[in-house]
Short mmCIF file of C-alpha atoms (C1' of nucleotides) in Angstrom, two decimals:
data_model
loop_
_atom_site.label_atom_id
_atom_site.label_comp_id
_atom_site.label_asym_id
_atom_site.label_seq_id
_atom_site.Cartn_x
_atom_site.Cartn_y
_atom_site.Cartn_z
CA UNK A 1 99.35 105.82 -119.56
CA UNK A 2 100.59 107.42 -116.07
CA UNK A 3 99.91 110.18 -114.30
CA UNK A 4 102.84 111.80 -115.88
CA UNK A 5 101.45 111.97 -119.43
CA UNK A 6 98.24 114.28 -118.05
CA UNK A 7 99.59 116.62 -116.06
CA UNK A 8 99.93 120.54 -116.48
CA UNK A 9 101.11 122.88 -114.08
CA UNK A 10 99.78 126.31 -113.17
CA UNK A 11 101.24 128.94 -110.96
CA UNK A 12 99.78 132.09 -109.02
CA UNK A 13 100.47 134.66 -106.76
CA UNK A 14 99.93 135.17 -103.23
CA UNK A 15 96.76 136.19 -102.09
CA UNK A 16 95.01 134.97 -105.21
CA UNK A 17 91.94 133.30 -104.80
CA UNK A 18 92.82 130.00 -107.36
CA UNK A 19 88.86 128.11 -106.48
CA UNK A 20 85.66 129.62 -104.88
CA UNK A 21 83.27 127.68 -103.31
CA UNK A 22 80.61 126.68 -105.74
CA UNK A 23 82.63 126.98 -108.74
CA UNK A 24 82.91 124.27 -111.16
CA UNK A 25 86.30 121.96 -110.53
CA UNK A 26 87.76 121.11 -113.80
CA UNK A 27 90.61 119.24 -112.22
CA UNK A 28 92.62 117.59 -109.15
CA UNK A 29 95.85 119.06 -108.48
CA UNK A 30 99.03 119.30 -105.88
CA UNK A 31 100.96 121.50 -104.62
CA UNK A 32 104.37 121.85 -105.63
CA UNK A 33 105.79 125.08 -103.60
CA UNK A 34 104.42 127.39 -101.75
CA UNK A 35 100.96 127.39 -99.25
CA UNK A 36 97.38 127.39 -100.14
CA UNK A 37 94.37 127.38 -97.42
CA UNK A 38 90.89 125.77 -97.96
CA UNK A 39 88.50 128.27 -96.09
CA UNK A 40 84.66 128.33 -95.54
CA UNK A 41 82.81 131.75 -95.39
CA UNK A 42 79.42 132.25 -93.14
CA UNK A 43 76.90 134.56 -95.06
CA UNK A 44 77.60 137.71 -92.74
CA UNK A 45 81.25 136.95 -93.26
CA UNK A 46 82.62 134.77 -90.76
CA UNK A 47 85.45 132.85 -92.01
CA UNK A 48 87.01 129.68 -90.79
CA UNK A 49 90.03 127.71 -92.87
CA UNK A 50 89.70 124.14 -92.81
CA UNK A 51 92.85 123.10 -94.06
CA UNK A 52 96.70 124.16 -95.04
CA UNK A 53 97.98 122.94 -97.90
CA UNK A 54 101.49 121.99 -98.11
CA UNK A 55 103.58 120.65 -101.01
CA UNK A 56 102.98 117.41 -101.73
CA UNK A 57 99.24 118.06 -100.49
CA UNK A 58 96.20 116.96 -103.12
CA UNK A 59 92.92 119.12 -103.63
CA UNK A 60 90.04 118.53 -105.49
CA UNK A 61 87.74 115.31 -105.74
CA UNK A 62 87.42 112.79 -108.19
CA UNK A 63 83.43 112.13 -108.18
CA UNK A 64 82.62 115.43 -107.20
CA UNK A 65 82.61 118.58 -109.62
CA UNK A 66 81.58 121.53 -107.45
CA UNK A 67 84.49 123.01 -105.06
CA UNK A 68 83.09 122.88 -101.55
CA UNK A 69 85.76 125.52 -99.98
CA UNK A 70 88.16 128.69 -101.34
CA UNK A 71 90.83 128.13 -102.01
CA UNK A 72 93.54 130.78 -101.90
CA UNK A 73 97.22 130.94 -102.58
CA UNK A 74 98.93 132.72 -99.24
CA UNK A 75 101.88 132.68 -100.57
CA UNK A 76 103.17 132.57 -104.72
CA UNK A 77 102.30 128.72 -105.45
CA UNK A 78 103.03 126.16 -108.03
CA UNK A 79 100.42 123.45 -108.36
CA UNK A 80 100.54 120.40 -110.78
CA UNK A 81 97.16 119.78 -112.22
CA UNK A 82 95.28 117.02 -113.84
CA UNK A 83 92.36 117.48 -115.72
CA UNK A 84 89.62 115.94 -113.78
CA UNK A 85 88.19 113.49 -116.56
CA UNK A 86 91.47 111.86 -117.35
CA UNK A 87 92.48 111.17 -113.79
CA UNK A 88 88.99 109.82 -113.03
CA UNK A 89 89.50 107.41 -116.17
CA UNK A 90 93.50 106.31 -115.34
CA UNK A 91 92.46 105.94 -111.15
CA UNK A 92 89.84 103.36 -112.18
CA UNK A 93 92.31 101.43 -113.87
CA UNK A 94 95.27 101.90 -111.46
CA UNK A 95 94.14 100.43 -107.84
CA UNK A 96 97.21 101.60 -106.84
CA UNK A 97 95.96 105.19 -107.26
CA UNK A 98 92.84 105.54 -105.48
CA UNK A 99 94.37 103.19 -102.84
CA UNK A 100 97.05 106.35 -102.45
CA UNK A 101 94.44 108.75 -102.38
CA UNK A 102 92.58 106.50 -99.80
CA UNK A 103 95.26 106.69 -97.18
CA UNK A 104 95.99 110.38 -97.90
CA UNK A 105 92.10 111.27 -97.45
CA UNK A 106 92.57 109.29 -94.25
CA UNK A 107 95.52 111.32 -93.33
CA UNK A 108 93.43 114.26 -93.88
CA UNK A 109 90.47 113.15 -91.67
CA UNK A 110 93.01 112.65 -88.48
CA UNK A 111 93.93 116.23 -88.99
CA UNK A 112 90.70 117.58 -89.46
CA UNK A 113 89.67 115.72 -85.92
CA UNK A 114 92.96 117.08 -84.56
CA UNK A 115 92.05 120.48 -85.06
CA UNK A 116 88.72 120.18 -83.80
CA UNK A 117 89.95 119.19 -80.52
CA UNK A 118 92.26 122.90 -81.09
CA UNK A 119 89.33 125.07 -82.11
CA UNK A 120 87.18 123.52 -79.29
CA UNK A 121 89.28 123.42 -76.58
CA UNK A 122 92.35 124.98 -76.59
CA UNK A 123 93.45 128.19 -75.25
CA UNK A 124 94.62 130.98 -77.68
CA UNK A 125 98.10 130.66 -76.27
CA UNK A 126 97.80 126.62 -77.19
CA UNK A 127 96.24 127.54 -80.43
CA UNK A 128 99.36 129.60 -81.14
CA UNK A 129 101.97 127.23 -80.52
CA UNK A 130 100.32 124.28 -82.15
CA UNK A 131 100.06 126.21 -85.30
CA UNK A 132 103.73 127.20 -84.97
CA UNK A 133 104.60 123.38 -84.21
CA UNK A 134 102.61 122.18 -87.42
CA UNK A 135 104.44 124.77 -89.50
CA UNK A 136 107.71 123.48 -88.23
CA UNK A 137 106.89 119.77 -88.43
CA UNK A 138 106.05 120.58 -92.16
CA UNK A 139 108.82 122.47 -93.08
CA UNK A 140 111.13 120.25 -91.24
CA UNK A 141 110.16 116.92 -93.61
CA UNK A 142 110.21 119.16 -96.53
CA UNK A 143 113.85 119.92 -95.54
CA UNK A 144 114.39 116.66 -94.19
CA UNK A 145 115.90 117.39 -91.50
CA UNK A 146 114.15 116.03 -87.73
CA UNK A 147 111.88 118.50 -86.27
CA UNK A 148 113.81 118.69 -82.49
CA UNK A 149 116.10 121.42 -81.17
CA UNK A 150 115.93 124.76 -82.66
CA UNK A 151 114.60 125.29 -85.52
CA UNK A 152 114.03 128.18 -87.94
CA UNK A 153 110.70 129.02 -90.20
CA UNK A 154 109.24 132.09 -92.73
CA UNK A 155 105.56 131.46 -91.84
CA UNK A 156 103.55 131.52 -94.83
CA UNK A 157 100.54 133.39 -93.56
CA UNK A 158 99.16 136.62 -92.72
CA UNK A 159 98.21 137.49 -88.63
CA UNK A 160 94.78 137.41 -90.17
CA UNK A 161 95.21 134.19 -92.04
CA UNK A 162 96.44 132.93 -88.61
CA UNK A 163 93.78 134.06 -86.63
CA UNK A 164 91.19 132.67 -89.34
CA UNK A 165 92.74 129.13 -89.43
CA UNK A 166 92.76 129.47 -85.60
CA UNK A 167 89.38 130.81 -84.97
CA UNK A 168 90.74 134.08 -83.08
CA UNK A 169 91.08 137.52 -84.34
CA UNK A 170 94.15 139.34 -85.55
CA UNK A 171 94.68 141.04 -82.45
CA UNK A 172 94.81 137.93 -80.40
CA UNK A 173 97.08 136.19 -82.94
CA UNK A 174 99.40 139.44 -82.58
CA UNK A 175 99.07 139.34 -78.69
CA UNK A 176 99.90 135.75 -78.16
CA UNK A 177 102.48 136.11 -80.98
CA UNK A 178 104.17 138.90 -78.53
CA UNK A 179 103.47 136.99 -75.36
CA UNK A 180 105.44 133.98 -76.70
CA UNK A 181 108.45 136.16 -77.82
CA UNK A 182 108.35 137.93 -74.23
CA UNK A 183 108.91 134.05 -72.44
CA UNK A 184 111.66 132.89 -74.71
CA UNK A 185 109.19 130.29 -76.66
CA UNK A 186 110.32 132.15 -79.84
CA UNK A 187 112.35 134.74 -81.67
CA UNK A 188 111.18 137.06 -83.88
CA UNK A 189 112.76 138.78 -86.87
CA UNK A 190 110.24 140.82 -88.90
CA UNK A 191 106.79 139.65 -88.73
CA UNK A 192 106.80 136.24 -90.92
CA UNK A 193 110.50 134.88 -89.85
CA UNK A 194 110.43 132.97 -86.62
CA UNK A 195 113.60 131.21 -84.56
CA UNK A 196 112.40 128.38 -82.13
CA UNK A 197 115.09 127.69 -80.10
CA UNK A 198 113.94 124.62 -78.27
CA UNK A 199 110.77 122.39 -80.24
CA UNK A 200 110.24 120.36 -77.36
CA UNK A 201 109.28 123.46 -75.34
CA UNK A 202 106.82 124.51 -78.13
CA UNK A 203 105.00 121.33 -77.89
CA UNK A 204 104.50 122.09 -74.39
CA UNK A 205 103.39 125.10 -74.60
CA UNK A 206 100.56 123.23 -77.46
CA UNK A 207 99.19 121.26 -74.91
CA UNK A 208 99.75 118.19 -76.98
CA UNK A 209 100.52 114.58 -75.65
CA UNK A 210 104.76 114.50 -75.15
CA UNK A 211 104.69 111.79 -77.59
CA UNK A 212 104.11 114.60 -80.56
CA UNK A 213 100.81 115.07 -81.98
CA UNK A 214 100.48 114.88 -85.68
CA UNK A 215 102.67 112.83 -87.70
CA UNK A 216 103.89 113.43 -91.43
CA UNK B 1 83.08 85.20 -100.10
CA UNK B 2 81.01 88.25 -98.83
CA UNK B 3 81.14 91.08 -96.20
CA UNK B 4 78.05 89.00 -95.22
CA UNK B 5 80.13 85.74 -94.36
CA UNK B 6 82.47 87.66 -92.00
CA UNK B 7 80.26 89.16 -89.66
CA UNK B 8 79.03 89.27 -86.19
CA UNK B 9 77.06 91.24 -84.11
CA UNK B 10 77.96 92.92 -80.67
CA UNK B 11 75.57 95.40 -78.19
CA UNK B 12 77.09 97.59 -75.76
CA UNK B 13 75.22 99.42 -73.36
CA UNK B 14 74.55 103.35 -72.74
CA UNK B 15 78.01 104.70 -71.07
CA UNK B 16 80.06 101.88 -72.43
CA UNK B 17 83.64 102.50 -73.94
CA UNK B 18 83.50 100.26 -76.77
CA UNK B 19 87.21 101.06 -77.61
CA UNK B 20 90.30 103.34 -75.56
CA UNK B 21 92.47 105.36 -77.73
CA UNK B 22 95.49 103.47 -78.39
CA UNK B 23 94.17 99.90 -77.96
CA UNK B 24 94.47 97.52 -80.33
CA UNK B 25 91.99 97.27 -83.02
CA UNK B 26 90.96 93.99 -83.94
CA UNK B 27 87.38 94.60 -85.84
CA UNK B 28 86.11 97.06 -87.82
CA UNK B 29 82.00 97.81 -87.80
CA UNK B 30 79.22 99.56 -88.35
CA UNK B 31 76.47 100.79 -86.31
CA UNK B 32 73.38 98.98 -86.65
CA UNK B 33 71.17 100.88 -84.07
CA UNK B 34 72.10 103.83 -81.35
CA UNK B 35 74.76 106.31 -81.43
CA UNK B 36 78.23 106.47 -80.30
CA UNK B 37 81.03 109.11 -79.83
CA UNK B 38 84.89 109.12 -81.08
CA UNK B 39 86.37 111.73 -78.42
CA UNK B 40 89.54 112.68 -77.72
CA UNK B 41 90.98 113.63 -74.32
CA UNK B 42 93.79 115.99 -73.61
CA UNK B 43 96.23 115.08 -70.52
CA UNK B 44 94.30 117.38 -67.69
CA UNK B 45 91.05 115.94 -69.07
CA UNK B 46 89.68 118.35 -71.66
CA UNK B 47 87.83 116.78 -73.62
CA UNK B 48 86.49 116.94 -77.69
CA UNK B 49 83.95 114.60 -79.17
CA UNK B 50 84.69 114.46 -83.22
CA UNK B 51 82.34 112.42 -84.42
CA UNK B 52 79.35 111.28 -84.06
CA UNK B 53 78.20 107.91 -85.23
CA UNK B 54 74.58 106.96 -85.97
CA UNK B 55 73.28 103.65 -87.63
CA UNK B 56 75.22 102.94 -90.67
CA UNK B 57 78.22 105.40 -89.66
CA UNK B 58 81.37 102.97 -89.98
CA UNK B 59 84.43 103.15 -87.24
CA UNK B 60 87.90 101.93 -87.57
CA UNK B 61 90.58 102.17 -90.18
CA UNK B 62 92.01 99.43 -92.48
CA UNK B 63 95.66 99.46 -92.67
CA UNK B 64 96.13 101.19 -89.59
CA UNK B 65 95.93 98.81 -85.85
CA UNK B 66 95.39 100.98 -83.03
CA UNK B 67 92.52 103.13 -82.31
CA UNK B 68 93.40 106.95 -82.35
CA UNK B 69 90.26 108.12 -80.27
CA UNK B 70 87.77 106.48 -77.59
CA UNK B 71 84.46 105.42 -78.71
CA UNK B 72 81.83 105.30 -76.39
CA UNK B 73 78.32 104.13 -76.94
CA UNK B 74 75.80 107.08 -75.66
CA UNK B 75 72.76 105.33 -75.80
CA UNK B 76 72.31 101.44 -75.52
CA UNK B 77 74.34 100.60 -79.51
CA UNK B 78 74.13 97.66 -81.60
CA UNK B 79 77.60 97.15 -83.80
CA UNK B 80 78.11 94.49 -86.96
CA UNK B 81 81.56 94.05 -86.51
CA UNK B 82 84.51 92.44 -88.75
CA UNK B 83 87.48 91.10 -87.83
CA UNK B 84 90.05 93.36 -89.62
CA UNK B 85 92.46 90.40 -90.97
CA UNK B 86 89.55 88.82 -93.47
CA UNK B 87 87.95 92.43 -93.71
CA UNK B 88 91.33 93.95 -95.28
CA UNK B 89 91.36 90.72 -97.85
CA UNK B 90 88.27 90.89 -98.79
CA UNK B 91 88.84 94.98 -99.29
CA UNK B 92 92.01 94.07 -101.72
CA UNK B 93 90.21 91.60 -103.68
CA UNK B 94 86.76 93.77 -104.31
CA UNK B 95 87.73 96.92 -105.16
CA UNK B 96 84.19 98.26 -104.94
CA UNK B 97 84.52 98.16 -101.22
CA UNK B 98 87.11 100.49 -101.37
CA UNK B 99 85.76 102.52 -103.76
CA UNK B 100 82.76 102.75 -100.74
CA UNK B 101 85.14 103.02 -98.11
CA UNK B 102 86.69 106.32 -100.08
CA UNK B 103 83.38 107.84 -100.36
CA UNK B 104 82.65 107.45 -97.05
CA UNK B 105 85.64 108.89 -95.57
CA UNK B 106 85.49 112.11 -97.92
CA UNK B 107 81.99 112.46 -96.27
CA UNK B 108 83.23 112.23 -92.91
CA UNK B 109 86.15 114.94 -93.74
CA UNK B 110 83.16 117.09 -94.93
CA UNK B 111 81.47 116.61 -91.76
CA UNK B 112 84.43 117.04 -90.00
CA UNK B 113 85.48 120.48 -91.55
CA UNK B 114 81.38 121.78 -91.47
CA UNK B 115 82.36 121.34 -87.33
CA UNK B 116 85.85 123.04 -87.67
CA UNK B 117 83.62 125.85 -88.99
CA UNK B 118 81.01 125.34 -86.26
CA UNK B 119 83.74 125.25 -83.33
CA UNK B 120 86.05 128.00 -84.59
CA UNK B 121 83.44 130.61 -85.64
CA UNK B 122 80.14 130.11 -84.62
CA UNK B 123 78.15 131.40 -81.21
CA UNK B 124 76.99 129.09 -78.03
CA UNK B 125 73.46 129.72 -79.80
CA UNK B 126 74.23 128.51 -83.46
CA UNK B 127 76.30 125.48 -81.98
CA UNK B 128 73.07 124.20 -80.24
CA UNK B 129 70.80 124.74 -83.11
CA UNK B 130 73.16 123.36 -85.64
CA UNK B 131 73.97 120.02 -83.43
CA UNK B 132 69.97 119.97 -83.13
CA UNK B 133 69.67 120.00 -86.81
CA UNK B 134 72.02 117.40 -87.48
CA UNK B 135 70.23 115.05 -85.15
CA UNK B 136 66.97 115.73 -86.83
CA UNK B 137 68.28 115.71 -90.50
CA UNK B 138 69.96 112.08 -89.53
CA UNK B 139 66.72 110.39 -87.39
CA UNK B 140 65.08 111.79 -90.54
CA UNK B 141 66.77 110.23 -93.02
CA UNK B 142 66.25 106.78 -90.71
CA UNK B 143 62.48 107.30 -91.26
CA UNK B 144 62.74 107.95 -94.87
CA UNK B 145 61.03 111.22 -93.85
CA UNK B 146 61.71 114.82 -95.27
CA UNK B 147 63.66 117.24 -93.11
CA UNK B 148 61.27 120.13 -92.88
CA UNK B 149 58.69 121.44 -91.45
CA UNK B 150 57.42 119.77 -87.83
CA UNK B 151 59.97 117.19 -86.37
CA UNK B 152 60.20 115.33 -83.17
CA UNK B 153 63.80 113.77 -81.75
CA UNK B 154 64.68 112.16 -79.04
CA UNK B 155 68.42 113.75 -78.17
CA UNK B 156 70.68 110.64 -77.97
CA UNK B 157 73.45 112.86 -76.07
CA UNK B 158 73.79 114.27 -72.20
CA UNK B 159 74.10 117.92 -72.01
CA UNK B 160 77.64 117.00 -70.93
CA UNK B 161 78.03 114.56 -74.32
CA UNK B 162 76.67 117.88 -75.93
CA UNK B 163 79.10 120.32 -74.69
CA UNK B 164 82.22 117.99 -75.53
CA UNK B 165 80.91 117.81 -79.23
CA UNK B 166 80.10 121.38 -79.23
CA UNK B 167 83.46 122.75 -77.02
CA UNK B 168 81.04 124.01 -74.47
CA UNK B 169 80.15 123.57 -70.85
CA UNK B 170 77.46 121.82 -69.73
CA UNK B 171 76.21 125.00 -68.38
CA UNK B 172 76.16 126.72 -71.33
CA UNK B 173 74.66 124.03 -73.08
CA UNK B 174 71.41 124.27 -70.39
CA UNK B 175 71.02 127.88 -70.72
CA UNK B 176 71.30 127.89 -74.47
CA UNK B 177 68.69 125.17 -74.60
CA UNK B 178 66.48 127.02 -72.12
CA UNK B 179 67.20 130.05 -74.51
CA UNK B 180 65.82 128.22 -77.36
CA UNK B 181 63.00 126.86 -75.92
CA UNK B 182 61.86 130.22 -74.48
CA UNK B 183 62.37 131.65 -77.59
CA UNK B 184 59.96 129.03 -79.25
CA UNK B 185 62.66 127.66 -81.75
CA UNK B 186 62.11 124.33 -79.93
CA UNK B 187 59.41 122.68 -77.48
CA UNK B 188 60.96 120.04 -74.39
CA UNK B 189 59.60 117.05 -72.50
CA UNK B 190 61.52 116.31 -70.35
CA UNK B 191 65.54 116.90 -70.93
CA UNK B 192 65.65 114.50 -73.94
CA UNK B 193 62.53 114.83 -75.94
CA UNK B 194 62.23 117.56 -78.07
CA UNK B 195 59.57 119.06 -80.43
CA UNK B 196 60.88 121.14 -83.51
CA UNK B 197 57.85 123.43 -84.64
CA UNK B 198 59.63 124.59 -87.48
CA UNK B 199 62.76 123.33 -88.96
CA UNK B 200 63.66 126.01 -91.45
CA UNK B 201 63.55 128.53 -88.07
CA UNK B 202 66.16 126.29 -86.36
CA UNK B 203 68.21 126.34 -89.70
CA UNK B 204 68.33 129.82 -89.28
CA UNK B 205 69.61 130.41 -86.06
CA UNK B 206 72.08 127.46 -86.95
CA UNK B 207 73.48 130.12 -89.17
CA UNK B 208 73.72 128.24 -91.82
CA UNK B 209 73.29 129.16 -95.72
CA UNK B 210 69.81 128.71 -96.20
CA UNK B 211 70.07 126.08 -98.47
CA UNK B 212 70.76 123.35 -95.87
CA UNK B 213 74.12 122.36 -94.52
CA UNK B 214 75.57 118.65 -94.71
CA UNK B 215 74.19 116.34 -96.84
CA UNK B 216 72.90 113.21 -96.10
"C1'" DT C 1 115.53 158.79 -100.65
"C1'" DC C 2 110.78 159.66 -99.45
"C1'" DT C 3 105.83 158.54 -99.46
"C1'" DG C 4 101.76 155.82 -98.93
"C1'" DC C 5 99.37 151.99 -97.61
"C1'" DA C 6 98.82 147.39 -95.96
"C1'" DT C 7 100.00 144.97 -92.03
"C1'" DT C 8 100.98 144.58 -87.31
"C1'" DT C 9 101.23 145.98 -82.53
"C1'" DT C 10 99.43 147.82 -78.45
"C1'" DG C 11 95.96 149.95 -75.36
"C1'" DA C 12 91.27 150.41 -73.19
"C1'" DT C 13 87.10 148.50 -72.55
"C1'" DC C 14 83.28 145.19 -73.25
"C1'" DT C 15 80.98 140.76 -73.39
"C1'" DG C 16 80.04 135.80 -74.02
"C1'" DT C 17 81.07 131.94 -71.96
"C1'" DG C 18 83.41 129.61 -68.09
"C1'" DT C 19 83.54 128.68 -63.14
"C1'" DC C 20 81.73 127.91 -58.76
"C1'" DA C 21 77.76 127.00 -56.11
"C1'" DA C 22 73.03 125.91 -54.94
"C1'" DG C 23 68.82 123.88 -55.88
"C1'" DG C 24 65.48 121.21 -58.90
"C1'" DT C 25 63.72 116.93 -61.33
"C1'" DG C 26 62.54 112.42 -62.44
"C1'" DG C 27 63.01 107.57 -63.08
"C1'" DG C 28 64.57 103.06 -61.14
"C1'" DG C 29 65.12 100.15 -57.16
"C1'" DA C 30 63.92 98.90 -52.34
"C1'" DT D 1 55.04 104.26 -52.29
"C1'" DC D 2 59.14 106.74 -51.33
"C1'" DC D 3 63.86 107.74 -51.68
"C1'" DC D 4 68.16 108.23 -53.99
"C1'" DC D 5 71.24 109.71 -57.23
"C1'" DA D 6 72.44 110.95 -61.65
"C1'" DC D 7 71.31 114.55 -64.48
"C1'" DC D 8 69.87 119.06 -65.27
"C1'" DT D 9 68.79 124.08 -64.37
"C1'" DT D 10 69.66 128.50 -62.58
"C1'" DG D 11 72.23 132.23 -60.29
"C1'" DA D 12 76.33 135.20 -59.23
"C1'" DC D 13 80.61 136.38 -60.55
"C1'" DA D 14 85.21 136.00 -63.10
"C1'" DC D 15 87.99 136.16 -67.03
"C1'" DA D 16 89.79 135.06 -71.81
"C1'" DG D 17 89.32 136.83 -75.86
"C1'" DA D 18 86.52 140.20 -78.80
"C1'" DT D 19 85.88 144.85 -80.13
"C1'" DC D 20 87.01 149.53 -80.91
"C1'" DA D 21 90.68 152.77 -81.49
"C1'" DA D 22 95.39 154.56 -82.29
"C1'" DA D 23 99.93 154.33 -83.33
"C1'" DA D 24 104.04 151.87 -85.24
"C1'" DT D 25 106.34 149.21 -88.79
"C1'" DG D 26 108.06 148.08 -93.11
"C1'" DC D 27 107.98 147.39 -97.90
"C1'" DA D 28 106.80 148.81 -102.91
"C1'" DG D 29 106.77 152.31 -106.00
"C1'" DA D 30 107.81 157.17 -107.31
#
DNA sequence: TCTGCATTTTGATCTGTGTCAAGGTGGGGA
DNA sequence: TCCCCACCTTGACACAGATCAAAATGCAGA
């Protein structure tokens, strides 16, 4: 049996809400288009997200059955999904499988910790163009094409779902946005399609080591 | 062959960098007894703590051979170390070690993305109380003690190792600390020793859901 | 095409935390 | 015992980003 002969796919719009904390997780999945975020919401509202997911990026926890985070679609998605039980039962047959999800949970960790050092001591402006970068870097391997010169990207979030992945408010997100546009950083067309004419000035502008931050 | 067969111990002493980011790694370990810090530092010096480890917290990454942050012992630290060649062999050979290894690391991500919530959303106040909290539920959990009602610590962190964990300034860390004790949420003697009257108070102004914030 | 509403931008002002600058405090070594 | 020095506290002021408030944009549906 492989992975192939369990899986299901599911699709939903943007916006929707496809996990809230709490609920009960009836499977693993990944995404296969499209953007998801994993947020966390403080009683009087508060609301931080904790991770992007990309294609190609796993949620869900084999050994755990509540969701610890929402989970929302930000743009229409496609996920393929496994029924929890199953892929439990093949990953403790197939090394291979947990050894995967190993070095991808590992993967996950080292971005975690590299947005910590963003949320805790970055500037907005930084905060900005490291999200931009990421975006890039992602699309870019999707694509693959080398993330270097100019590129072009449709972000897949709201100014809101910017500013809560961020830890700002809208109308910094918006200001920065502007402020970024004004010195040549970026071009904008519309509010989600954005021209970077030169990446290596965007990392600059992220405060990140030359040597380029997060790989994958 | 056992975990037990390929060990040895090493101390450090309060201040120490056990490990710079981007050396080698030749070990893996655990802590045995005091804490240490994995920080990362940006090029003009800012700098982010993300983790924390306290006896029985594990460091360093099998599979991967250079360190990606600095970890510094903050009080005098005790580490059972393994050289990473047998450690890795042993690891392919028992897979219940990697099975443990997983689990671990999807604790730390949890930990990890309860401080992305921490850094991105929450106030100077509810930083120091949660940080204070998680230093009580862990010296807690040493003494096989429940995590409620009167508790003494003794902080094993600066108010400068504090504000890099908590993307504050030292000065902000004094007054909030101040704040707190004038507001009777905690008692002091002296800069490190601190009295918690009443643990489910400090929860509260953590700002955390009332039904208690990371386990373990 | 026009309308309505969600989203975004921009402006004015406020505030929490940072920055700069003095003092305090206490524990280890002479 | 006393002194020194690292660590901590407190004060005054500055500023990045939040908050409150309007206006502009642009897309979906009539």
């Amino acid at each position: 049996m492989s992975l192939d002969a369990i899986k299901y796919y599911r699709s939903f719009e943007a916006g929707q809400t496809l996990i809230w904390s709490g609920d009960r997780m009836e499977f693993v999945a990944s995404v296969v288009t499209g953007v998801a975020t994993l947020s966390q919401v403080m009683e009087d509202g508060r609301t931080q997200t904790v991770g992007l997911l990309f294609p190609s990026d796993f949620v869900g926890r084999p050994g755990r059955d509540t969701a610890p985070y929402n989970v929302v679609a930000t743009t229409d998605l496609l996920m393929c999904c496994f029924r929890k039980k199953p892929f439990e039962d093949l990953m403790a047959k197939t090394p291979h499988i947990a050894q995967r999800l190993l070095e991808m949970t590992l993967d996950e960790l080292d971005a975690a910790r590299e947005w910590l050092l963003l949320l805790g001591r970055k500037t907005a402006r930084e905060k900005i163009a490291s999200l931009l970068a990421i975006v890039a870097r992602r699309d870019a391997s999707l694509k693959m094409l080398p993330a270097a010169g100019k590129l072009v990207i449709d972000l897949p979030l709201t100014r809101e779902a910017m500013a809560d992945y961020l830890g700002l408010t809208l109308e910094t997100v918006s200001r920065q946005m502007s402020a970024l546009k004004r010195d040549g950083v970026i071009e904008l067309e519309g509010k989600r399609h954005v021209t970077i004419p030169n990446f290596d000035r965007l990392i600059e502008e992220a405060g990140d080591d030359t040597d380029g931050g997060i790989p994958g």
